[in-house]
Coordinates of N, CA and C in Angstrom, one line a residue:
M1 N 0.1 47.8 -41.5 CA -0.5 47.0 -40.5 C 0.5 45.7 -40.4
N2 N 0.9 45.4 -39.2 CA 1.7 44.3 -39.0 C 0.9 43.0 -38.9
A3 N 1.6 41.9 -38.9 CA 0.9 40.6 -38.9 C 0.0 40.3 -37.7
T4 N 0.5 40.7 -36.5 CA -0.3 40.6 -35.3 C -1.6 41.4 -35.3
D5 N -1.5 42.6 -35.7 CA -2.7 43.5 -35.8 C -3.6 43.0 -36.9
A6 N -3.0 42.5 -38.0 CA -3.9 42.0 -39.1 C -4.6 40.8 -38.7
L7 N -4.0 39.9 -37.9 CA -4.7 38.7 -37.5 C -5.8 39.1 -36.5
A8 N -5.5 40.0 -35.6 CA -6.6 40.5 -34.7 C -7.7 41.1 -35.4
A9 N -7.5 41.8 -36.5 CA -8.6 42.4 -37.3 C -9.3 41.4 -38.0
A10 N -8.7 40.3 -38.5 CA -9.4 39.2 -39.2 C -10.2 38.5 -38.2
K11 N -9.8 38.2 -37.0 CA -10.6 37.5 -36.0 C -11.8 38.4 -35.6
Q12 N -11.6 39.7 -35.5 CA -12.8 40.5 -35.2 C -13.7 40.5 -36.4
A13 N -13.2 40.5 -37.6 CA -14.1 40.5 -38.8 C -14.9 39.2 -38.8
S14 N -14.4 38.1 -38.3 CA -15.1 36.8 -38.2 C -16.2 36.9 -37.1
I15 N -15.9 37.5 -36.0 CA -16.9 37.8 -35.0 C -18.0 38.6 -35.5
D16 N -17.7 39.6 -36.3 CA -18.7 40.5 -36.9 C -19.4 39.9 -38.1
G17 N -19.1 38.7 -38.4 CA -19.8 38.0 -39.5 C -19.3 38.4 -40.9
K18 N -18.1 39.0 -41.0 CA -17.5 39.5 -42.3 C -16.6 38.4 -42.9
L19 N -16.1 37.5 -42.1 CA -15.1 36.5 -42.6 C -15.6 35.2 -41.9
S20 N -15.5 34.1 -42.7 CA -15.8 32.8 -42.1 C -14.6 32.3 -41.2
Q21 N -14.9 31.5 -40.3 CA -13.9 31.0 -39.4 C -12.8 30.2 -40.1
T22 N -13.1 29.5 -41.1 CA -12.1 28.8 -41.9 C -11.2 29.7 -42.6
A23 N -11.8 30.8 -43.1 CA -10.9 31.9 -43.8 C -9.9 32.4 -42.8
V24 N -10.4 32.7 -41.6 CA -9.5 33.2 -40.5 C -8.4 32.2 -40.2
E25 N -8.7 30.9 -40.1 CA -7.7 29.9 -39.9 C -6.6 29.9 -41.0
N26 N -7.1 29.9 -42.2 CA -6.1 29.9 -43.3 C -5.3 31.2 -43.4
I27 N -6.0 32.4 -43.1 CA -5.3 33.6 -43.1 C -4.2 33.6 -42.0
E28 N -4.5 33.0 -40.8 CA -3.6 32.9 -39.7 C -2.3 32.2 -40.2
C29 N -2.5 31.1 -40.9 CA -1.3 30.4 -41.5 C -0.5 31.3 -42.3
W30 N -1.1 32.1 -43.2 CA -0.4 32.9 -44.2 C 0.3 34.1 -43.5
L31 N -0.3 34.5 -42.3 CA 0.3 35.6 -41.6 C 1.4 35.2 -40.6
T32 N 1.4 33.9 -40.2 CA 2.3 33.5 -39.1 C 3.4 32.4 -39.5
E33 N 3.1 31.7 -40.5 CA 4.0 30.6 -40.9 C 5.1 31.1 -41.9
N34 N 6.3 30.7 -41.6 CA 7.5 31.2 -42.5 C 7.3 30.8 -43.9
R35 N 6.7 29.7 -44.3 CA 6.5 29.3 -45.7 C 5.7 30.3 -46.5
Y36 N 4.9 31.1 -45.8 CA 4.1 32.1 -46.5 C 4.6 33.6 -46.3
A37 N 5.9 33.7 -45.8 CA 6.4 35.0 -45.4 C 6.3 36.0 -46.5
E38 N 6.6 35.6 -47.8 CA 6.6 36.6 -48.9 C 5.2 37.2 -49.2
Y39 N 4.2 36.6 -48.7 CA 2.8 37.0 -48.9 C 2.2 37.8 -47.7
R40 N 3.0 37.8 -46.6 CA 2.5 38.4 -45.3 C 2.0 39.8 -45.5
D41 N 2.8 40.7 -46.1 CA 2.5 42.1 -46.2 C 1.2 42.3 -47.1
Q42 N 1.1 41.5 -48.1 CA 0.0 41.6 -49.0 C -1.3 41.2 -48.3
V43 N -1.3 40.1 -47.5 CA -2.4 39.7 -46.8 C -2.8 40.8 -45.7
A44 N -1.8 41.3 -45.0 CA -2.0 42.4 -44.1 C -2.6 43.6 -44.7
D45 N -2.1 44.0 -45.9 CA -2.7 45.1 -46.6 C -4.1 44.9 -47.0
E46 N -4.5 43.8 -47.4 CA -5.9 43.5 -47.8 C -6.8 43.6 -46.5
I47 N -6.3 43.1 -45.4 CA -7.0 43.2 -44.2 C -7.2 44.6 -43.8
A48 N -6.1 45.4 -43.9 CA -6.1 46.8 -43.5 C -7.2 47.6 -44.4
Q49 N -7.3 47.1 -45.6 CA -8.3 47.8 -46.5 C -9.7 47.2 -46.4
Q50 N -9.8 46.2 -45.5 CA -11.1 45.6 -45.1 C -11.7 45.0 -46.4
K51 N -11.0 44.3 -47.1 CA -11.5 43.6 -48.3 C -12.0 42.2 -47.9
W52 N -13.0 42.2 -47.1 CA -13.5 41.0 -46.4 C -14.1 40.0 -47.4
Q53 N -14.9 40.4 -48.4 CA -15.4 39.4 -49.3 C -14.3 38.8 -50.1
A54 N -13.4 39.6 -50.6 CA -12.3 39.0 -51.4 C -11.4 38.1 -50.6
L55 N -11.2 38.5 -49.3 CA -10.4 37.6 -48.4 C -11.1 36.3 -48.1
D56 N -12.4 36.4 -47.9 CA -13.2 35.2 -47.6 C -13.2 34.3 -48.8
D57 N -13.4 34.8 -50.0 CA -13.3 34.0 -51.2 C -12.0 33.3 -51.4
A58 N -10.9 34.1 -51.1 CA -9.6 33.6 -51.3 C -9.1 32.6 -50.2
F59 N -9.7 32.6 -49.0 CA -9.1 31.8 -47.9 C -10.1 30.9 -47.3
W60 N -11.3 30.8 -47.7 CA -12.3 30.0 -47.0 C -12.0 28.5 -47.0
T61 N -11.3 28.0 -48.0 CA -10.9 26.6 -48.0 C -9.5 26.5 -48.7
I62 N -9.0 25.3 -48.8 CA -7.8 25.1 -49.6 C -8.3 24.5 -50.9
I63 N -7.9 25.2 -52.0 CA -8.3 24.8 -53.3 C -8.0 23.3 -53.6
P64 N -9.0 22.5 -53.9 CA -8.8 21.1 -54.0 C -8.1 20.7 -55.3
F65 N -7.4 19.5 -55.3 CA -6.8 19.0 -56.4 C -7.6 17.8 -56.9
G66 N -8.3 17.9 -58.0 CA -9.1 16.9 -58.5 C -8.6 16.2 -59.8
T67 N -9.4 15.5 -60.5 CA -9.0 14.8 -61.7 C -8.6 15.8 -62.8
G68 N -9.1 17.0 -62.7 CA -8.7 18.0 -63.7 C -7.7 19.0 -63.2
G69 N -7.0 18.6 -62.1 CA -6.0 19.5 -61.5 C -6.7 20.4 -60.5
R70 N -6.1 21.6 -60.4 CA -6.7 22.6 -59.5 C -7.4 23.6 -60.4
R71 N -8.6 24.0 -60.0 CA -9.4 24.9 -60.7 C -9.9 26.0 -59.8
G72 N -9.9 27.2 -60.2 CA -10.4 28.3 -59.4 C -10.1 29.6 -60.1
R73 N -10.5 30.7 -59.4 CA -10.2 32.0 -59.9 C -8.8 32.4 -59.5
M74 N -8.3 33.3 -60.3 CA -6.9 33.8 -60.0 C -7.1 34.9 -59.0
Y75 N -6.2 34.9 -58.0 CA -6.1 36.0 -57.1 C -4.7 35.9 -56.5
P76 N -4.0 37.0 -56.3 CA -2.6 36.9 -55.9 C -2.3 36.2 -54.6
I77 N -3.2 36.2 -53.7 CA -3.0 35.5 -52.4 C -4.2 34.6 -52.2
G78 N -4.0 33.6 -51.3 CA -5.1 32.8 -50.8 C -4.9 31.4 -51.1
S79 N -5.4 30.6 -50.2 CA -5.4 29.1 -50.3 C -6.5 28.6 -51.2
N80 N -7.5 29.4 -51.6 CA -8.6 29.0 -52.5 C -8.5 29.8 -53.8
A81 N -7.3 30.0 -54.3 CA -7.2 30.8 -55.5 C -6.0 30.3 -56.3
I82 N -6.0 30.5 -57.6 CA -4.9 30.2 -58.4 C -3.9 31.3 -58.3
N83 N -2.7 31.0 -57.8 CA -1.7 32.0 -57.7 C -0.3 31.3 -57.6
D84 N 0.7 32.0 -57.5 CA 2.0 31.4 -57.5 C 2.2 30.4 -56.4
R85 N 1.6 30.7 -55.3 CA 1.8 29.7 -54.1 C 1.0 28.4 -54.4
T86 N -0.2 28.5 -54.8 CA -1.0 27.2 -55.0 C -0.5 26.5 -56.2
I87 N -0.1 27.1 -57.3 CA 0.5 26.4 -58.4 C 1.8 25.8 -58.0
G88 N 2.6 26.5 -57.3 CA 3.9 26.0 -56.8 C 3.7 24.8 -55.9
E89 N 2.7 24.8 -55.0 CA 2.4 23.6 -54.2 C 2.0 22.4 -55.1
S90 N 1.2 22.7 -56.1 CA 0.8 21.6 -57.0 C 2.0 21.0 -57.7
A91 N 2.9 21.8 -58.2 CA 4.1 21.3 -58.9 C 5.0 20.5 -57.9
Q92 N 5.2 21.1 -56.7 CA 6.0 20.4 -55.7 C 5.4 19.0 -55.3
G93 N 4.0 19.0 -55.2 CA 3.3 17.8 -54.8 C 3.5 16.7 -55.9
L94 N 3.4 17.1 -57.2 CA 3.7 16.2 -58.3 C 5.1 15.7 -58.2
A95 N 6.1 16.6 -58.1 CA 7.5 16.1 -58.0 C 7.7 15.1 -56.9
D96 N 7.1 15.4 -55.7 CA 7.3 14.5 -54.6 C 6.7 13.2 -54.8
Y97 N 5.5 13.2 -55.5 CA 4.8 11.9 -55.8 C 5.6 11.1 -56.8
V98 N 6.1 11.7 -57.8 CA 6.8 11.0 -58.9 C 8.1 10.4 -58.3
V99 N 8.8 11.2 -57.5 CA 10.1 10.8 -56.9 C 9.8 9.6 -56.0
Q100 N 8.7 9.6 -55.2 CA 8.4 8.5 -54.3 C 8.0 7.3 -55.1
Y101 N 7.2 7.5 -56.2 CA 6.7 6.4 -57.0 C 7.9 5.6 -57.7
H102 N 8.9 6.4 -58.1 CA 10.0 5.8 -58.8 C 11.2 5.8 -57.9
K103 N 11.1 5.2 -56.7 CA 12.1 5.2 -55.7 C 13.5 4.9 -56.3
G104 N 14.4 5.7 -56.0 CA 15.8 5.5 -56.4 C 16.1 5.9 -57.9
Q105 N 15.1 6.1 -58.7 CA 15.4 6.4 -60.1 C 16.0 7.8 -60.2
K106 N 17.1 8.0 -60.9 CA 17.8 9.2 -60.9 C 17.5 10.1 -62.1
D107 N 16.9 9.5 -63.2 CA 16.8 10.3 -64.4 C 15.3 10.6 -64.7
L108 N 14.6 11.2 -63.7 CA 13.2 11.6 -63.9 C 13.1 12.8 -64.8
S109 N 12.0 12.8 -65.6 CA 11.8 13.8 -66.6 C 10.3 14.2 -66.6
C110 N 10.1 15.4 -67.1 CA 8.7 16.0 -67.2 C 8.6 16.9 -68.4
V111 N 7.5 16.9 -69.0 CA 7.2 17.8 -70.1 C 6.2 18.9 -69.5
I112 N 6.5 20.1 -69.9 CA 5.6 21.2 -69.4 C 5.1 22.0 -70.6
A113 N 3.8 22.2 -70.7 CA 3.2 23.0 -71.7 C 2.2 24.0 -71.2
Y114 N 1.8 24.9 -72.0 CA 0.9 25.9 -71.6 C 0.1 26.4 -72.8
D115 N -1.1 27.1 -72.5 CA -1.9 27.6 -73.6 C -2.0 29.1 -73.6
T116 N -2.9 29.6 -74.2 CA -3.0 31.1 -74.4 C -3.7 31.8 -73.3
R117 N -4.1 31.1 -72.3 CA -4.8 31.7 -71.2 C -3.9 32.7 -70.4
H118 N -4.5 33.6 -69.7 CA -3.9 34.6 -68.8 C -2.9 33.9 -67.8
K119 N -1.7 34.3 -67.8 CA -0.6 33.9 -66.9 C -0.2 32.4 -67.1
S120 N -0.7 31.7 -68.2 CA -0.3 30.3 -68.4 C 1.2 30.2 -68.5
R121 N 1.9 31.0 -69.3 CA 3.3 30.8 -69.4 C 4.0 31.1 -68.1
H122 N 3.6 32.1 -67.4 CA 4.2 32.4 -66.1 C 4.1 31.2 -65.2
F123 N 2.9 30.6 -65.1 CA 2.8 29.5 -64.2 C 3.6 28.2 -64.7
A124 N 3.6 28.1 -66.0 CA 4.4 27.0 -66.6 C 5.9 27.2 -66.2
E125 N 6.4 28.4 -66.3 CA 7.8 28.6 -66.0 C 8.0 28.4 -64.5
L126 N 7.1 28.8 -63.7 CA 7.2 28.5 -62.2 C 7.3 27.0 -62.0
C127 N 6.4 26.2 -62.6 CA 6.4 24.8 -62.5 C 7.8 24.2 -62.9
A128 N 8.3 24.7 -64.0 CA 9.6 24.2 -64.6 C 10.7 24.4 -63.5
G129 N 10.7 25.6 -62.9 CA 11.7 25.9 -61.9 C 11.6 24.9 -60.7
I130 N 10.4 24.6 -60.3 CA 10.2 23.7 -59.2 C 10.6 22.3 -59.6
M131 N 10.3 21.8 -60.8 CA 10.6 20.5 -61.2 C 12.1 20.3 -61.4
V132 N 12.8 21.4 -61.9 CA 14.3 21.3 -62.1 C 14.9 21.2 -60.7
A133 N 14.4 22.1 -59.7 CA 14.9 22.0 -58.4 C 14.8 20.7 -57.7
A134 N 13.7 20.0 -58.1 CA 13.5 18.6 -57.6 C 14.3 17.5 -58.3
G135 N 15.1 18.0 -59.2 CA 16.0 17.0 -59.9 C 15.5 16.5 -61.2
F136 N 14.4 17.0 -61.8 CA 13.9 16.5 -63.0 C 14.5 17.2 -64.2
K137 N 14.7 16.4 -65.3 CA 15.0 17.0 -66.6 C 13.6 17.5 -67.1
V138 N 13.6 18.8 -67.5 CA 12.3 19.4 -68.0 C 12.4 19.7 -69.5
Y139 N 11.4 19.2 -70.2 CA 11.2 19.6 -71.6 C 10.1 20.7 -71.6
F140 N 10.5 21.9 -71.8 CA 9.5 23.0 -71.8 C 9.1 23.3 -73.2
L141 N 7.8 23.1 -73.5 CA 7.3 23.4 -74.9 C 7.1 24.9 -75.0
D142 N 8.0 25.6 -75.7 CA 8.1 27.0 -75.7 C 7.2 27.7 -76.7
D143 N 5.9 27.3 -76.6 CA 4.9 28.0 -77.4 C 3.6 27.5 -77.0
Y144 N 2.5 28.1 -77.4 CA 1.2 27.7 -77.0 C 0.9 26.3 -77.5
R145 N 0.4 25.4 -76.7 CA 0.1 24.0 -77.0 C -1.3 23.6 -76.6
A146 N -1.9 22.6 -77.3 CA -3.1 22.0 -76.9 C -2.8 20.8 -76.0
T147 N -3.7 20.5 -75.1 CA -3.4 19.4 -74.2 C -3.0 18.1 -74.9
P148 N -3.6 17.7 -76.0 CA -3.1 16.4 -76.6 C -1.6 16.5 -77.1
Q149 N -1.1 17.7 -77.3 CA 0.3 17.8 -77.7 C 1.2 17.5 -76.5
L150 N 0.7 17.9 -75.3 CA 1.5 17.5 -74.1 C 1.5 16.0 -73.9
S151 N 0.3 15.4 -74.1 CA 0.2 13.9 -73.9 C 1.2 13.2 -74.9
Y152 N 1.2 13.7 -76.1 CA 2.1 13.1 -77.1 C 3.5 13.3 -76.7
A153 N 3.9 14.5 -76.3 CA 5.3 14.8 -75.9 C 5.7 13.9 -74.7
V154 N 4.9 13.7 -73.8 CA 5.2 12.8 -72.6 C 5.6 11.4 -73.1
R155 N 4.8 10.9 -74.0 CA 5.1 9.5 -74.5 C 6.3 9.5 -75.4
Y156 N 6.4 10.5 -76.3 CA 7.5 10.6 -77.3 C 8.8 10.7 -76.6
K157 N 8.9 11.5 -75.5 CA 10.1 11.7 -74.8 C 10.3 10.7 -73.6
H158 N 9.4 9.8 -73.5 CA 9.4 8.8 -72.4 C 9.6 9.4 -71.0
C159 N 8.8 10.5 -70.8 CA 8.8 11.2 -69.5 C 8.0 10.5 -68.4
D160 N 8.3 10.8 -67.2 CA 7.6 10.3 -66.1 C 6.3 11.0 -65.7
C161 N 6.2 12.3 -66.2 CA 5.0 13.1 -66.0 C 5.0 14.2 -66.9
G162 N 3.8 14.9 -66.9 CA 3.7 16.1 -67.7 C 2.8 17.1 -66.9
I163 N 3.0 18.4 -67.2 CA 2.2 19.4 -66.6 C 1.6 20.3 -67.7
M164 N 0.3 20.4 -67.7 CA -0.4 21.3 -68.7 C -1.0 22.4 -67.9
V165 N -0.6 23.6 -68.2 CA -1.1 24.8 -67.6 C -2.2 25.4 -68.5
T166 N -3.4 25.3 -68.1 CA -4.6 25.7 -68.9 C -5.7 26.0 -68.0
A167 N -6.6 26.8 -68.5 CA -7.8 27.2 -67.8 C -9.0 26.2 -68.1
S168 N -8.8 25.3 -69.0 CA -9.9 24.5 -69.4 C -9.7 23.0 -68.9

């Protein structure tokens, strides 16, 4: 199923009460905007398989960023799920904020840690790549760590920020 047909099917599913309108709006972004191109086929496949409940859960909102970071269930696609796209957006957002906060500073640095939870290391490596691409020196703690160890490392290394990938 191509993106045009997938979008038409999603809109019809909304009319039929199988998808929320906000899910369709977010699905439309993922099917039509270039920044989501790598996920387009997967979104279209899920629509072709009529996975309406999973799609509605994954797209009904944009997963919020709160005091504890982003929290949600893992699903490979969707704006309301923990996946490569939403974790990458979080890391890029942090990088952009720190760069703006430290206007003109050239030696920005970040510590990244992860715990034993499913895909924690994968997401930590993804964050590291994004921070390096944004010009940060990254200290990657290459083993399972507790959150207080990240806090200590940020202070010890005099870093500008830290990222802890954890489900807690």
